[in-house]
PDB file of C-alpha atoms in Angstrom:
ATOM      1  CA  MET A 139     -66.926  13.112 -18.407  1.00 83.00           C
ATOM      2  CA  ASN A 140     -67.960  10.973 -15.471  1.00 92.00           C
ATOM      3  CA  ILE A 141     -66.317   9.958 -12.203  1.00 96.00           C
ATOM      4  CA  PHE A 142     -65.213   6.574 -13.564  1.00 96.00           C
ATOM      5  CA  ARG A 143     -63.271   8.097 -16.436  1.00 94.00           C
ATOM      6  CA  LEU A 144     -61.724  10.718 -14.184  1.00 95.00           C
ATOM      7  CA  ALA A 145     -60.702   8.058 -11.621  1.00 97.00           C
ATOM      8  CA  GLY A 146     -59.299   5.921 -14.445  1.00 96.00           C
ATOM      9  CA  ASP A 147     -57.264   8.824 -15.781  1.00 96.00           C
ATOM     10  CA  VAL A 148     -55.938   9.621 -12.295  1.00 97.00           C
ATOM     11  CA  LEU A 149     -54.852   6.003 -11.795  1.00 97.00           C
ATOM     12  CA  HIS A 150     -53.267   5.930 -15.248  1.00 97.00           C
ATOM     13  CA  VAL A 151     -51.294   9.115 -14.621  1.00 97.00           C
ATOM     14  CA  LEU A 152     -50.313   7.758 -11.192  1.00 97.00           C
ATOM     15  CA  SER A 153     -49.006   4.545 -12.795  1.00 97.00           C
ATOM     16  CA  ILE A 154     -46.908   6.630 -15.214  1.00 97.00           C
ATOM     17  CA  ALA A 155     -45.584   8.753 -12.341  1.00 97.00           C
ATOM     18  CA  LEU A 156     -44.667   5.635 -10.340  1.00 96.00           C
ATOM     19  CA  LEU A 157     -42.852   4.127 -13.308  1.00 96.00           C
ATOM     20  CA  LEU A 158     -40.910   7.279 -14.161  1.00 96.00           C
ATOM     21  CA  ARG A 159     -40.107   7.934 -10.500  1.00 95.00           C
ATOM     22  CA  LYS A 160     -38.678   4.440 -10.128  1.00 94.00           C
ATOM     23  CA  ILE A 161     -36.550   4.716 -13.282  1.00 95.00           C
ATOM     24  CA  LEU A 162     -35.250   8.211 -12.563  1.00 95.00           C
ATOM     25  CA  ARG A 163     -34.746   7.860  -8.815  1.00 95.00           C
ATOM     26  CA  THR A 164     -32.925   4.519  -8.995  1.00 94.00           C
ATOM     27  CA  GLN A 165     -31.403   5.212 -12.420  1.00 96.00           C
ATOM     28  CA  SER A 166     -32.371   1.668 -13.262  1.00 95.00           C
ATOM     29  CA  CYS A 167     -35.013  -0.168 -15.210  1.00 94.00           C
ATOM     30  CA  HIS A 168     -34.449  -3.452 -13.389  1.00 92.00           C
ATOM     31  CA  GLY A 169     -37.711  -5.383 -13.107  1.00 93.00           C
ATOM     32  CA  ILE A 170     -39.444  -3.444 -15.889  1.00 94.00           C
ATOM     33  CA  SER A 171     -40.356  -5.089 -19.172  1.00 96.00           C
ATOM     34  CA  LEU A 172     -39.159  -3.087 -22.159  1.00 98.00           C
ATOM     35  CA  LYS A 173     -41.531  -5.114 -24.315  1.00 98.00           C
ATOM     36  CA  THR A 174     -44.525  -3.984 -22.267  1.00 97.00           C
ATOM     37  CA  GLN A 175     -43.360  -0.381 -22.561  1.00 98.00           C
ATOM     38  CA  LEU A 176     -42.895  -0.740 -26.340  1.00 98.00           C
ATOM     39  CA  LEU A 177     -46.396  -2.190 -26.624  1.00 98.00           C
ATOM     40  CA  TYR A 178     -47.873   0.696 -24.624  1.00 97.00           C
ATOM     41  CA  MET A 179     -46.052   3.160 -26.869  1.00 98.00           C
ATOM     42  CA  ILE A 180     -47.592   1.432 -29.899  1.00 98.00           C
ATOM     43  CA  VAL A 181     -50.995   1.579 -28.181  1.00 97.00           C
ATOM     44  CA  PHE A 182     -50.799   5.328 -27.644  1.00 96.00           C
ATOM     45  CA  LEU A 183     -49.321   6.129 -31.046  1.00 96.00           C
ATOM     46  CA  THR A 184     -52.001   4.146 -32.888  1.00 96.00           C
ATOM     47  CA  ARG A 185     -54.852   5.372 -30.684  1.00 93.00           C
ATOM     48  CA  TYR A 186     -53.933   9.038 -30.637  1.00 91.00           C
ATOM     49  CA  LEU A 187     -52.930   9.700 -34.240  1.00 85.00           C
ATOM     50  CA  ASP A 188     -55.501  12.495 -34.238  1.00 74.00           C
ATOM     51  CA  VAL A 189     -53.074  14.506 -32.067  1.00 77.00           C
ATOM     52  CA  ILE A 190     -50.278  14.043 -34.580  1.00 70.00           C
ATOM     53  CA  PHE A 191     -52.497  15.078 -37.486  1.00 68.00           C
ATOM     54  CA  LEU A 192     -54.327  17.715 -35.397  1.00 61.00           C
ATOM     55  CA  LEU A 193     -57.722  16.429 -36.408  1.00 58.00           C
ATOM     56  CA  PRO A 194     -60.698  18.405 -35.061  1.00 58.00           C
ATOM     57  CA  ALA A 195     -62.176  17.113 -31.829  1.00 53.00           C
ATOM     58  CA  HIS A 196     -65.840  16.266 -31.354  1.00 55.00           C
ATOM     59  CA  PHE A 197     -66.157  17.459 -27.764  1.00 52.00           C
ATOM     60  CA  SER A 198     -66.519  20.652 -25.796  1.00 53.00           C
ATOM     61  CA  PRO A 199     -63.485  22.991 -25.664  1.00 58.00           C
ATOM     62  CA  PHE A 200     -62.666  21.859 -22.100  1.00 55.00           C
ATOM     63  CA  LEU A 201     -62.813  18.153 -22.955  1.00 57.00           C
ATOM     64  CA  SER A 202     -60.862  18.759 -26.150  1.00 81.00           C
ATOM     65  CA  PHE A 203     -58.097  20.505 -24.194  1.00 84.00           C
ATOM     66  CA  TYR A 204     -58.218  17.845 -21.453  1.00 86.00           C
ATOM     67  CA  ASN A 205     -58.043  15.055 -24.054  1.00 86.00           C
ATOM     68  CA  LEU A 206     -55.182  16.770 -25.869  1.00 87.00           C
ATOM     69  CA  ILE A 207     -53.151  17.102 -22.656  1.00 91.00           C
ATOM     70  CA  MET A 208     -53.784  13.478 -21.690  1.00 92.00           C
ATOM     71  CA  LYS A 209     -52.938  12.170 -25.171  1.00 92.00           C
ATOM     72  CA  VAL A 210     -49.693  14.144 -25.324  1.00 92.00           C
ATOM     73  CA  LEU A 211     -48.822  12.956 -21.796  1.00 96.00           C
ATOM     74  CA  PHE A 212     -49.410   9.303 -22.692  1.00 96.00           C
ATOM     75  CA  ILE A 213     -47.454   9.456 -25.949  1.00 95.00           C
ATOM     76  CA  SER A 214     -44.532  11.462 -24.553  1.00 96.00           C
ATOM     77  CA  SER A 215     -44.220   9.491 -21.302  1.00 97.00           C
ATOM     78  CA  SER A 216     -44.281   6.142 -23.093  1.00 97.00           C
ATOM     79  CA  ALA A 217     -41.711   7.366 -25.629  1.00 98.00           C
ATOM     80  CA  PHE A 218     -39.484   8.681 -22.826  1.00 98.00           C
ATOM     81  CA  THR A 219     -39.787   5.407 -20.902  1.00 97.00           C
ATOM     82  CA  VAL A 220     -38.773   3.399 -23.971  1.00 98.00           C
ATOM     83  CA  TYR A 221     -35.892   5.808 -24.621  1.00 98.00           C
ATOM     84  CA  ALA A 222     -34.691   5.589 -20.999  1.00 97.00           C
ATOM     85  CA  MET A 223     -34.854   1.808 -20.993  1.00 96.00           C
ATOM     86  CA  ARG A 224     -33.372   1.311 -24.448  1.00 96.00           C
ATOM     87  CA  TYR A 225     -30.550   3.850 -24.286  1.00 96.00           C
ATOM     88  CA  LYS A 226     -30.011   5.705 -21.017  1.00 96.00           C
ATOM     89  CA  PHE A 227     -30.315   2.819 -18.527  1.00 96.00           C
ATOM     90  CA  TYR A 228     -29.944  -0.110 -20.918  1.00 94.00           C
ATOM     91  CA  LYS A 229     -27.231  -1.769 -18.783  1.00 96.00           C
ATOM     92  CA  THR A 230     -29.760  -2.216 -15.974  1.00 96.00           C
ATOM     93  CA  TYR A 231     -32.396  -3.809 -18.241  1.00 95.00           C
ATOM     94  CA  ASP A 232     -32.865  -7.526 -17.571  1.00 93.00           C
ATOM     95  CA  LYS A 233     -33.215  -8.784 -21.140  1.00 94.00           C
ATOM     96  CA  SER A 234     -32.756 -12.404 -20.120  1.00 94.00           C
ATOM     97  CA  HIS A 235     -36.101 -12.399 -18.263  1.00 94.00           C
ATOM     98  CA  ASP A 236     -38.024 -10.197 -20.727  1.00 96.00           C
ATOM     99  CA  THR A 237     -38.586 -13.031 -23.187  1.00 95.00           C
ATOM    100  CA  PHE A 238     -42.269 -12.767 -24.078  1.00 97.00           C
ATOM    101  CA  ARG A 239     -42.643 -12.797 -27.867  1.00 96.00           C
ATOM    102  CA  MET A 240     -44.446  -9.601 -28.851  1.00 97.00           C
ATOM    103  CA  GLU A 241     -45.796 -11.109 -32.075  1.00 97.00           C
ATOM    104  CA  PHE A 242     -48.078 -13.281 -29.891  1.00 97.00           C
ATOM    105  CA  ILE A 243     -49.766 -10.033 -28.881  1.00 97.00           C
ATOM    106  CA  LEU A 244     -49.391  -7.880 -32.006  1.00 98.00           C
ATOM    107  CA  VAL A 245     -50.715 -10.396 -34.549  1.00 98.00           C
ATOM    108  CA  PRO A 246     -53.908 -11.397 -32.676  1.00 98.00           C
ATOM    109  CA  SER A 247     -54.619  -7.730 -31.907  1.00 98.00           C
ATOM    110  CA  ALA A 248     -54.316  -6.858 -35.594  1.00 98.00           C
ATOM    111  CA  VAL A 249     -56.490  -9.783 -36.668  1.00 98.00           C
ATOM    112  CA  LEU A 250     -59.178  -8.915 -34.109  1.00 97.00           C
ATOM    113  CA  ALA A 251     -59.112  -5.275 -35.250  1.00 97.00           C
ATOM    114  CA  LEU A 252     -59.702  -6.368 -38.836  1.00 97.00           C
ATOM    115  CA  ILE A 253     -62.604  -8.648 -37.867  1.00 96.00           C
ATOM    116  CA  PHE A 254     -64.313  -6.784 -35.014  1.00 96.00           C
ATOM    117  CA  ASN A 255     -64.411  -3.031 -35.605  1.00 91.00           C
ATOM    118  CA  HIS A 256     -66.761  -0.112 -36.220  1.00 87.00           C
ATOM    119  CA  GLY A 257     -65.485   0.663 -39.694  1.00 88.00           C
ATOM    120  CA  TYR A 258     -62.652   0.145 -42.108  1.00 91.00           C
ATOM    121  CA  ARG A 259     -61.259   3.669 -42.147  1.00 91.00           C
ATOM    122  CA  PRO A 260     -57.525   3.617 -41.302  1.00 91.00           C
ATOM    123  CA  LEU A 261     -57.815   5.643 -38.080  1.00 88.00           C
ATOM    124  CA  GLU A 262     -60.757   3.522 -36.940  1.00 91.00           C
ATOM    125  CA  LEU A 263     -58.806   0.308 -37.548  1.00 94.00           C
ATOM    126  CA  LEU A 264     -55.762   1.662 -35.723  1.00 95.00           C
ATOM    127  CA  TRP A 265     -57.909   2.796 -32.795  1.00 93.00           C
ATOM    128  CA  THR A 266     -59.568  -0.641 -32.606  1.00 95.00           C
ATOM    129  CA  PHE A 267     -56.146  -2.326 -32.824  1.00 97.00           C
ATOM    130  CA  SER A 268     -54.966  -0.183 -29.894  1.00 96.00           C
ATOM    131  CA  ILE A 269     -57.916  -1.302 -27.751  1.00 94.00           C
ATOM    132  CA  TYR A 270     -57.120  -4.990 -28.265  1.00 96.00           C
ATOM    133  CA  LEU A 271     -53.392  -4.391 -27.882  1.00 97.00           C
ATOM    134  CA  GLU A 272     -53.768  -2.486 -24.623  1.00 95.00           C
ATOM    135  CA  ALA A 273     -55.727  -5.363 -23.102  1.00 93.00           C
ATOM    136  CA  LEU A 274     -52.701  -7.629 -23.667  1.00 96.00           C
ATOM    137  CA  ALA A 275     -49.768  -5.214 -23.325  1.00 96.00           C
ATOM    138  CA  ILE A 276     -49.182  -6.028 -19.651  1.00 95.00           C
ATOM    139  CA  LEU A 277     -48.486  -9.717 -20.395  1.00 96.00           C
ATOM    140  CA  PRO A 278     -44.707  -9.320 -20.967  1.00 97.00           C
ATOM    141  CA  GLN A 279     -44.436  -7.505 -17.609  1.00 95.00           C
ATOM    142  CA  LEU A 280     -46.407 -10.207 -15.807  1.00 93.00           C
ATOM    143  CA  THR A 281     -44.374 -12.927 -17.514  1.00 94.00           C
ATOM    144  CA  MET A 282     -41.151 -11.213 -16.490  1.00 93.00           C
ATOM    145  CA  LEU A 283     -42.320 -11.017 -12.879  1.00 90.00           C
ATOM    146  CA  TRP A 284     -43.296 -14.686 -12.951  1.00 91.00           C
ATOM    147  CA  ARG A 285     -39.882 -15.686 -14.341  1.00 90.00           C
ATOM    148  CA  THR A 286     -37.852 -13.656 -11.867  1.00 86.00           C
ATOM    149  CA  ARG A 287     -40.110 -14.391  -8.869  1.00 85.00           C
ATOM    150  CA  GLU A 288     -39.080 -10.934  -7.742  1.00 79.00           C
ATOM    151  CA  ILE A 289     -41.666  -8.212  -7.192  1.00 82.00           C
ATOM    152  CA  GLU A 290     -40.573  -4.827  -5.891  1.00 82.00           C
ATOM    153  CA  THR A 291     -43.066  -2.640  -4.061  1.00 85.00           C
ATOM    154  CA  PHE A 292     -42.942  -0.188  -6.956  1.00 86.00           C
ATOM    155  CA  THR A 293     -43.890  -2.960  -9.392  1.00 85.00           C
ATOM    156  CA  LYS A 294     -46.891  -4.026  -7.309  1.00 89.00           C
ATOM    157  CA  ASP A 295     -48.072  -0.416  -7.066  1.00 93.00           C
ATOM    158  CA  TYR A 296     -47.524   0.172 -10.796  1.00 92.00           C
ATOM    159  CA  ILE A 297     -49.484  -2.944 -11.791  1.00 92.00           C
ATOM    160  CA  PHE A 298     -52.220  -2.163  -9.253  1.00 94.00           C
ATOM    161  CA  CYS A 299     -52.657   1.335 -10.739  1.00 95.00           C
ATOM    162  CA  LEU A 300     -52.742  -0.056 -14.281  1.00 93.00           C
ATOM    163  CA  GLY A 301     -55.364  -2.625 -13.275  1.00 93.00           C
ATOM    164  CA  GLY A 302     -57.366   0.022 -11.462  1.00 96.00           C
ATOM    165  CA  TYR A 303     -57.223   2.284 -14.494  1.00 95.00           C
ATOM    166  CA  ARG A 304     -58.571  -0.494 -16.730  1.00 93.00           C
ATOM    167  CA  ALA A 305     -61.311  -1.349 -14.207  1.00 96.00           C
ATOM    168  CA  MET A 306     -62.408   2.297 -13.988  1.00 96.00           C
ATOM    169  CA  TYR A 307     -62.512   2.542 -17.778  1.00 94.00           C
ATOM    170  CA  LEU A 308     -64.667  -0.580 -17.928  1.00 94.00           C
ATOM    171  CA  LEU A 309     -67.071   1.052 -15.456  1.00 96.00           C
ATOM    172  CA  ASN A 310     -66.902   4.246 -17.551  1.00 95.00           C
ATOM    173  CA  TRP A 311     -67.984   2.352 -20.666  1.00 92.00           C
ATOM    174  CA  ILE A 312     -70.806   0.578 -18.800  1.00 95.00           C
ATOM    175  CA  PHE A 313     -71.969   3.896 -17.322  1.00 95.00           C
ATOM    176  CA  ARG A 314     -71.928   5.552 -20.751  1.00 93.00           C
ATOM    177  CA  VAL A 315     -73.867   2.709 -22.387  1.00 92.00           C
ATOM    178  CA  ILE A 316     -76.554   3.059 -19.703  1.00 93.00           C
ATOM    179  CA  THR A 317     -76.712   6.883 -19.594  1.00 93.00           C
ATOM    180  CA  GLU A 318     -75.852   8.029 -23.146  1.00 89.00           C
ATOM    181  CA  PRO A 319     -78.299   6.988 -25.861  1.00 88.00           C
ATOM    182  CA  GLY A 320     -76.488   5.799 -28.975  1.00 79.00           C
ATOM    183  CA  TYR A 321     -73.125   5.248 -27.265  1.00 74.00           C
TER     184      TYR A 321
END
């Protein structure tokens, strides 16, 4: 593990904490796109199926435990967020502004995963699909913000942390390509 991945994970966990804090403290999901949260849940479920099937890890015991904790955190927090928005605080959800059509993200992600991948094994295809999907999953949230013209401080911080997480992961991949032969 390198500093870029660690910083990315910290920013990702911080974005989750900000989102859950906002929902639970205000008991409202106003300003949050349920579609973005559903897409992130799909991302984590398709990417981390190895946790569900308890497939053996290919890393050191520490990294395996670290990865397991992070994967469970991402899956459970996204599922809880969707649950809270869909059932617990549904009356505060602004459906009229969350109008982005998810098929415009899901279909291209699936097509790209079928064309550009590292192999045609089911878990490999699902992992590749999750990479493409995650790159686009924020679009319903951004579209909702654009439509409402209303950006709460929490929302700015949440989106900043998500962007920072993606930027750190990009640097992580560049660093690994340069320093790890065969990556």
